[in-house]
Tab-separated table of C-alpha atoms in Angstrom:
chain	number	residue	atom	x	y	z
A	239	UNK	CA	63.148	21.812	60.019
A	240	UNK	CA	60.864	24.417	61.543
A	241	UNK	CA	62.013	26.995	58.994
A	242	UNK	CA	61.298	24.599	56.122
A	243	UNK	CA	57.750	23.932	57.457
A	244	UNK	CA	57.160	27.635	57.834
A	245	UNK	CA	58.286	28.239	54.224
A	246	UNK	CA	55.893	25.591	52.850
A	247	UNK	CA	53.035	26.868	54.980
A	248	UNK	CA	53.600	30.427	53.863
A	249	UNK	CA	53.278	29.334	50.207
A	250	UNK	CA	50.066	27.375	50.736
A	251	UNK	CA	48.232	29.863	53.005
A	252	UNK	CA	47.632	33.349	51.619
A	253	UNK	CA	48.389	36.307	53.778
A	254	UNK	CA	45.629	37.112	56.223
A	255	UNK	CA	43.791	33.862	55.461
A	256	UNK	CA	43.534	30.257	56.560
A	257	UNK	CA	43.486	26.820	54.936
A	258	UNK	CA	39.704	26.706	54.457
A	259	UNK	CA	39.657	30.114	52.848
A	260	UNK	CA	42.458	29.051	50.481
A	261	UNK	CA	40.577	25.907	49.469
A	262	UNK	CA	37.345	27.821	48.747
A	263	UNK	CA	39.232	30.397	46.749
A	264	UNK	CA	40.874	27.712	44.566
A	265	UNK	CA	37.519	25.967	43.937
A	266	UNK	CA	35.954	29.277	42.914
A	267	UNK	CA	38.764	29.880	40.447
A	268	UNK	CA	38.255	26.414	38.873
A	269	UNK	CA	34.485	26.945	38.510
A	270	UNK	CA	35.054	30.305	36.898
A	271	UNK	CA	37.551	28.853	34.427
A	272	UNK	CA	35.362	25.814	33.467
A	273	UNK	CA	32.891	26.520	30.585
A	274	UNK	CA	29.203	26.139	31.389
A	275	UNK	CA	27.458	23.047	30.024
A	276	UNK	CA	24.171	23.136	28.171
A	277	UNK	CA	22.729	25.552	25.674
A	278	UNK	CA	20.846	28.754	26.085
A	279	UNK	CA	17.677	27.229	24.602
A	280	UNK	CA	16.456	27.011	21.022
A	281	UNK	CA	15.027	30.373	20.075
A	282	UNK	CA	14.609	30.501	16.290
A	283	UNK	CA	13.384	26.943	15.698
A	284	UNK	CA	11.074	26.869	12.693
A	285	UNK	CA	8.909	23.770	13.158
A	286	UNK	CA	7.173	24.185	9.801
A	287	UNK	CA	10.475	24.357	7.967
A	288	UNK	CA	11.772	21.210	9.668
A	289	UNK	CA	8.581	19.284	8.934
A	290	UNK	CA	8.851	20.460	5.341
A	291	UNK	CA	12.415	19.155	5.231
A	292	UNK	CA	11.122	15.720	6.205
A	293	UNK	CA	8.756	15.634	3.225
A	294	UNK	CA	11.384	17.106	0.900
A	295	UNK	CA	13.812	14.308	1.742
A	296	UNK	CA	11.020	11.716	1.505
A	297	UNK	CA	9.946	13.026	-1.884
A	298	UNK	CA	13.513	13.157	-3.152
A	299	UNK	CA	14.105	9.562	-2.038
A	300	UNK	CA	10.906	8.401	-3.764
A	301	UNK	CA	11.884	10.282	-6.920
A	302	UNK	CA	15.332	8.661	-6.978
A	303	UNK	CA	14.104	5.127	-6.332
A	304	UNK	CA	11.200	5.459	-8.787
A	305	UNK	CA	13.193	6.397	-11.886
A	306	UNK	CA	16.261	4.380	-10.928
A	307	UNK	CA	13.995	1.340	-10.549
A	308	UNK	CA	12.486	1.892	-13.984
A	309	UNK	CA	15.938	1.561	-15.527
A	310	UNK	CA	16.607	-1.545	-13.438
A	311	UNK	CA	13.418	-3.278	-14.606
A	312	UNK	CA	14.044	-2.339	-18.239
A	313	UNK	CA	17.578	-3.745	-18.112
A	314	UNK	CA	16.331	-6.889	-16.354
A	315	UNK	CA	14.220	-7.731	-19.397
A	316	UNK	CA	16.826	-6.874	-22.023
A	317	UNK	CA	20.010	-8.035	-20.274
A	318	UNK	CA	19.005	-10.805	-17.868
A	319	UNK	CA	16.068	-12.534	-19.540
A	320	UNK	CA	16.130	-12.294	-23.324
A	321	UNK	CA	19.778	-13.389	-23.781
A	322	UNK	CA	19.239	-16.296	-21.380
A	323	UNK	CA	16.073	-17.319	-23.218
A	324	UNK	CA	17.820	-17.311	-26.612
A	325	UNK	CA	20.823	-19.184	-25.218
A	326	UNK	CA	18.649	-21.918	-23.708
A	327	UNK	CA	16.289	-22.373	-26.648
A	328	UNK	CA	19.070	-22.446	-29.251
A	329	UNK	CA	21.329	-24.841	-27.362
A	330	UNK	CA	22.894	-27.355	-29.779
A	331	UNK	CA	21.690	-30.312	-27.697
A	332	UNK	CA	18.042	-29.460	-28.379
A	333	UNK	CA	16.135	-30.845	-31.380
A	334	UNK	CA	16.776	-28.998	-34.633
A	335	UNK	CA	13.392	-27.310	-34.577
A	336	UNK	CA	14.659	-25.182	-31.670
A	337	UNK	CA	18.243	-24.528	-32.685
A	338	UNK	CA	18.197	-24.589	-36.515
A	339	UNK	CA	14.714	-24.723	-38.028
A	340	UNK	CA	13.386	-21.748	-36.092
A	341	UNK	CA	15.999	-20.196	-33.752
A	342	UNK	CA	13.731	-17.206	-33.026
A	343	UNK	CA	11.462	-19.117	-30.645
A	344	UNK	CA	12.560	-17.002	-27.670
A	345	UNK	CA	11.633	-13.757	-29.411
A	346	UNK	CA	8.336	-15.169	-30.667
A	347	UNK	CA	7.343	-16.363	-27.184
A	348	UNK	CA	8.305	-13.008	-25.661
A	349	UNK	CA	6.236	-11.189	-28.287
A	350	UNK	CA	3.293	-13.513	-27.629
A	351	UNK	CA	3.527	-12.861	-23.883
A	352	UNK	CA	3.573	-9.115	-24.530
A	353	UNK	CA	0.434	-9.290	-26.670
A	354	UNK	CA	-1.385	-11.539	-24.196
A	355	UNK	CA	-0.590	-9.174	-21.329
A	356	UNK	CA	-1.710	-6.237	-23.472
A	357	UNK	CA	-5.101	-7.858	-24.145
A	358	UNK	CA	-5.497	-8.806	-20.479
A	359	UNK	CA	-4.772	-5.258	-19.351
A	360	UNK	CA	-7.071	-3.840	-22.015
A	361	UNK	CA	-9.974	-5.960	-20.781
A	362	UNK	CA	-9.149	-5.215	-17.134
A	363	UNK	CA	-9.005	-1.459	-17.689
A	364	UNK	CA	-12.226	-1.587	-19.732
A	365	UNK	CA	-13.982	-3.432	-16.894
A	366	UNK	CA	-12.537	-0.947	-14.389
A	367	UNK	CA	-13.904	1.989	-16.372
A	368	UNK	CA	-17.342	0.381	-16.497
A	369	UNK	CA	-17.293	-0.050	-12.708
A	370	UNK	CA	-16.282	3.588	-12.253
A	371	UNK	CA	-19.036	4.692	-14.640
A	372	UNK	CA	-21.561	2.780	-12.561
A	373	UNK	CA	-20.231	4.413	-9.393
A	374	UNK	CA	-20.550	7.830	-11.024
A	375	UNK	CA	-24.132	7.070	-12.043
A	376	UNK	CA	-24.956	6.095	-8.456
A	377	UNK	CA	-23.496	9.395	-7.250
A	378	UNK	CA	-25.675	11.269	-9.734
A	379	UNK	CA	-28.741	9.442	-8.475
A	380	UNK	CA	-27.769	10.283	-4.888
A	381	UNK	CA	-27.804	14.012	-5.609
A	382	UNK	CA	-24.215	14.790	-6.631
A	383	UNK	CA	-25.122	15.496	-10.224
A	384	UNK	CA	-24.260	19.199	-9.934
A	385	UNK	CA	-20.693	18.413	-8.955
A	386	UNK	CA	-20.398	15.827	-11.700
A	387	UNK	CA	-21.775	18.278	-14.272
A	388	UNK	CA	-19.248	20.873	-13.159
A	389	UNK	CA	-16.427	18.369	-13.571
A	390	UNK	CA	-17.772	17.376	-16.969
A	391	UNK	CA	-18.031	20.995	-18.033
A	392	UNK	CA	-14.482	21.684	-16.867
A	393	UNK	CA	-13.278	18.704	-18.868
A	394	UNK	CA	-15.174	19.902	-21.954
A	395	UNK	CA	-13.509	23.296	-21.660
A	396	UNK	CA	-10.112	21.711	-22.299
A	397	UNK	CA	-8.896	22.623	-25.812
A	398	UNK	CA	-9.082	19.919	-28.468
A	399	UNK	CA	-5.325	20.048	-28.935
A	400	UNK	CA	-4.896	19.033	-25.316
A	401	UNK	CA	-7.363	16.165	-25.688
A	402	UNK	CA	-5.092	14.648	-28.295
A	403	UNK	CA	-2.157	14.391	-25.909
A	404	UNK	CA	-1.669	11.684	-23.325
A	405	UNK	CA	-0.867	14.019	-20.444
A	406	UNK	CA	-4.552	14.827	-20.062
A	407	UNK	CA	-5.191	11.229	-19.133
A	408	UNK	CA	-5.246	10.439	-15.444
A	409	UNK	CA	-4.514	6.976	-14.177
A	410	UNK	CA	-6.969	5.832	-11.545
A	411	UNK	CA	-5.962	3.707	-8.582
A	412	UNK	CA	-7.560	0.651	-10.206
A	413	UNK	CA	-5.646	1.190	-13.452
A	414	UNK	CA	-2.371	1.710	-11.603
A	415	UNK	CA	-2.963	-1.421	-9.563
A	416	UNK	CA	-3.547	-3.466	-12.725
A	417	UNK	CA	-0.244	-2.225	-14.136
A	418	UNK	CA	1.659	-2.995	-10.944
A	419	UNK	CA	0.177	-6.509	-10.769
A	420	UNK	CA	1.359	-7.161	-14.339
A	421	UNK	CA	4.809	-5.828	-13.473
A	422	UNK	CA	5.062	-7.906	-10.312
A	423	UNK	CA	3.894	-11.059	-12.068
A	424	UNK	CA	6.764	-10.810	-14.540
A	425	UNK	CA	9.293	-10.048	-11.805
A	426	UNK	CA	8.091	-12.876	-9.550
A	427	UNK	CA	8.214	-15.386	-12.399
A	428	UNK	CA	11.799	-14.378	-13.081
A	429	UNK	CA	12.637	-14.509	-9.359
A	430	UNK	CA	11.575	-18.148	-9.128
A	431	UNK	CA	13.794	-19.004	-12.110
A	432	UNK	CA	16.895	-17.319	-10.711
A	433	UNK	CA	16.235	-18.901	-7.288
A	434	UNK	CA	16.321	-22.362	-8.857
A	435	UNK	CA	19.421	-21.440	-10.876
A	436	UNK	CA	21.194	-20.326	-7.690
A	437	UNK	CA	20.358	-23.549	-5.844
A	438	UNK	CA	21.673	-25.887	-8.540
A	439	UNK	CA	24.890	-23.924	-9.183
A	440	UNK	CA	28.135	-24.957	-7.487
A	441	UNK	CA	31.669	-23.738	-6.833
A	442	UNK	CA	32.808	-20.307	-7.964
A	443	UNK	CA	29.692	-19.977	-10.131
A	444	UNK	CA	27.526	-20.151	-7.013
A	445	UNK	CA	29.585	-17.472	-5.213
A	446	UNK	CA	29.548	-14.989	-8.093
A	447	UNK	CA	25.870	-15.645	-8.817
A	448	UNK	CA	24.920	-15.164	-5.164
A	449	UNK	CA	26.733	-11.806	-4.943
A	450	UNK	CA	25.207	-10.632	-8.196
A	451	UNK	CA	21.690	-11.700	-7.188
A	452	UNK	CA	21.914	-9.793	-3.894
A	453	UNK	CA	22.313	-6.527	-5.825
A	454	UNK	CA	19.906	-7.707	-8.526
A	455	UNK	CA	17.096	-8.353	-6.039
A	456	UNK	CA	17.844	-5.204	-4.044
A	457	UNK	CA	17.649	-2.885	-7.063
A	458	UNK	CA	14.627	-4.682	-8.486
A	459	UNK	CA	12.879	-4.585	-5.099
A	460	UNK	CA	13.517	-0.842	-4.776
A	461	UNK	CA	11.969	-0.224	-8.166
A	462	UNK	CA	8.919	-2.386	-7.513
A	463	UNK	CA	8.492	-1.092	-3.966
A	464	UNK	CA	8.466	2.521	-5.138
A	465	UNK	CA	5.644	1.696	-7.563
A	466	UNK	CA	3.631	-0.184	-4.939
A	467	UNK	CA	3.995	2.681	-2.447
A	468	UNK	CA	2.853	5.230	-5.029
A	469	UNK	CA	-0.686	3.835	-5.273
A	470	UNK	CA	-3.376	5.262	-2.995
A	471	UNK	CA	-4.885	2.308	-1.126
A	472	UNK	CA	-7.945	2.184	1.061
A	473	UNK	CA	-7.277	2.596	4.754
A	474	UNK	CA	-6.300	-0.719	6.310
A	475	UNK	CA	-5.837	-2.427	2.943
A	476	UNK	CA	-3.635	-5.511	2.970
A	477	UNK	CA	-2.886	-5.274	-0.741
A	478	UNK	CA	0.471	-3.430	-0.493
A	479	UNK	CA	1.662	-5.830	2.206
A	480	UNK	CA	0.657	-8.874	0.182
A	481	UNK	CA	2.334	-7.510	-2.947
A	482	UNK	CA	5.537	-6.834	-1.026
A	483	UNK	CA	5.368	-10.277	0.563
A	484	UNK	CA	4.923	-11.895	-2.848
A	485	UNK	CA	8.109	-10.327	-4.181
A	486	UNK	CA	10.066	-11.069	-1.017
A	487	UNK	CA	9.194	-14.762	-0.994
A	488	UNK	CA	9.378	-15.818	-4.659
A	489	UNK	CA	13.164	-16.044	-4.885
A	490	UNK	CA	13.414	-18.023	-1.607
A	491	UNK	CA	10.682	-20.302	-2.971
A	492	UNK	CA	12.778	-20.845	-6.090
A	493	UNK	CA	15.832	-21.554	-3.934
A	494	UNK	CA	13.836	-24.066	-1.860
A	495	UNK	CA	12.650	-25.800	-5.029
A	496	UNK	CA	16.212	-25.980	-6.250
A	497	UNK	CA	17.392	-27.463	-2.955
A	498	UNK	CA	14.750	-30.156	-3.186
A	499	UNK	CA	15.467	-30.950	-6.821
A	500	UNK	CA	19.229	-30.434	-7.037
A	501	UNK	CA	20.001	-34.159	-6.880
A	502	UNK	CA	17.713	-34.999	-9.806
A	503	UNK	CA	17.642	-31.663	-11.611
A	504	UNK	CA	20.059	-31.307	-14.514
A	505	UNK	CA	20.110	-27.689	-15.778
A	506	UNK	CA	21.718	-28.873	-19.032
A	507	UNK	CA	19.042	-31.428	-19.861
A	508	UNK	CA	16.688	-30.842	-22.787
A	509	UNK	CA	13.653	-30.497	-20.534
A	510	UNK	CA	15.350	-27.987	-18.230
A	511	UNK	CA	16.663	-25.900	-21.137
A	512	UNK	CA	13.270	-25.723	-22.827
A	513	UNK	CA	11.318	-24.987	-19.644
A	514	UNK	CA	13.754	-22.329	-18.450
A	515	UNK	CA	13.982	-20.799	-21.927
A	516	UNK	CA	10.206	-20.536	-22.247
A	517	UNK	CA	9.801	-19.062	-18.759
A	518	UNK	CA	12.574	-16.543	-19.421
A	519	UNK	CA	10.910	-15.570	-22.703
A	520	UNK	CA	7.517	-15.095	-21.052
A	521	UNK	CA	9.070	-13.056	-18.230
A	522	UNK	CA	10.984	-10.921	-20.724
A	523	UNK	CA	7.841	-10.193	-22.724
A	524	UNK	CA	5.877	-9.219	-19.606
A	525	UNK	CA	8.618	-7.003	-18.204
A	526	UNK	CA	9.289	-5.342	-21.555
A	527	UNK	CA	5.624	-4.417	-21.814
A	528	UNK	CA	5.464	-3.272	-18.183
A	529	UNK	CA	8.695	-1.256	-18.391
A	530	UNK	CA	7.849	0.461	-21.669
A	531	UNK	CA	4.120	1.064	-21.136
A	532	UNK	CA	3.442	1.082	-17.390
A	533	UNK	CA	6.666	2.829	-16.351
A	534	UNK	CA	8.403	4.770	-19.118
A	535	UNK	CA	5.317	5.895	-21.014
A	536	UNK	CA	3.328	6.559	-17.832
A	537	UNK	CA	6.082	8.663	-16.221
A	538	UNK	CA	7.541	10.540	-19.178
A	539	UNK	CA	4.671	10.770	-21.702
A	540	UNK	CA	1.251	10.312	-20.086
A	541	UNK	CA	2.111	12.199	-16.904
A	542	UNK	CA	3.179	15.770	-17.685
A	543	UNK	CA	4.891	16.311	-14.324
A	544	UNK	CA	8.390	15.681	-15.657
A	545	UNK	CA	7.929	17.642	-18.895
A	546	UNK	CA	6.568	20.638	-17.002
A	547	UNK	CA	9.297	20.459	-14.384
A	548	UNK	CA	12.538	22.394	-14.408
A	549	UNK	CA	15.431	21.380	-16.637
A	550	UNK	CA	17.325	20.112	-13.604
A	551	UNK	CA	14.329	17.948	-12.652
A	552	UNK	CA	14.103	16.474	-16.155
A	553	UNK	CA	17.842	15.848	-16.384
A	554	UNK	CA	17.838	14.171	-12.963
A	555	UNK	CA	14.998	11.851	-14.020
A	556	UNK	CA	16.814	10.775	-17.198
A	557	UNK	CA	20.157	10.377	-15.414
A	558	UNK	CA	18.564	8.146	-12.773
A	559	UNK	CA	16.857	6.106	-15.487
A	560	UNK	CA	20.146	5.572	-17.312
A	561	UNK	CA	22.011	4.897	-14.074
A	562	UNK	CA	19.570	2.147	-13.061
A	563	UNK	CA	19.720	0.559	-16.509
A	564	UNK	CA	23.511	0.832	-16.622
A	565	UNK	CA	24.127	-0.736	-13.218
A	566	UNK	CA	21.716	-3.586	-13.925
A	567	UNK	CA	23.402	-4.144	-17.279
A	568	UNK	CA	26.748	-4.305	-15.471
A	569	UNK	CA	25.409	-6.935	-13.067
A	570	UNK	CA	24.481	-8.935	-16.154
A	571	UNK	CA	28.199	-9.677	-16.478
A	572	UNK	CA	27.859	-12.154	-13.577
A	573	UNK	CA	24.132	-13.017	-13.403
């Protein structure tokens, strides 16, 4: 018994030491074996490079959403509105004047809406230019004529061949705002229609339509939001918030209208078919004009940024445009 205790003790206590010394020695060994926590400090941290990365990612995201959204809005007009307008206004249950005498009513109404919007924008831009001319005249009278003359001289030094091309034109904030308002009006009108359609649908049609509209509204909102964010607003302006709020609330308003009218609203009635067909035609005409003139022409023809960019930049812009149009066309299978 004593020999066994002595054998155990001799293993636990090193020669020439005691229990306390053995314990301290073991703790020291464990600390030496355990890796140290924490870093040695950040030495080569380039703050400027990291801040630049923030703006690079932000710019890339804006670039993606902008051109992707253009394709979405273009496909919305061609895939989601025009076919629906023709289907409603040529329904066999309507009087013959709609379905047989003149089955092109949907196209005619869309064309009329396009021309009306064109004239409205023309007058609005003309009035905007007159306001800017008056502001310039006031600046001249206040003693900034030298600066204005220098700008005028610089503009006159541009070769005539360049004057004939659209990329010399610069869109002012007022002009851009007019274009965005036109675009949003067409989108909001369509949003009310699809909100009502969702509320009065039932069964499997409701489920598939709801899923499709989630992606529809998300893509459309990204495209519109990118355009709203691109405009330079005055500090503290409520305009971008109001424009975003208008888009975000129109579809719920349509859904609420549908909930209130679902018991008496018959989507297959003559009145419903004609009203929905006309509204779809008007929306299609507005969005076709906005997509072709305000978005496609403004980005790829009037603004020379894409044409003067690298080949990769140009290819990326066109791929995003086609991707947005393609995905929205695919959603048209269900909504």
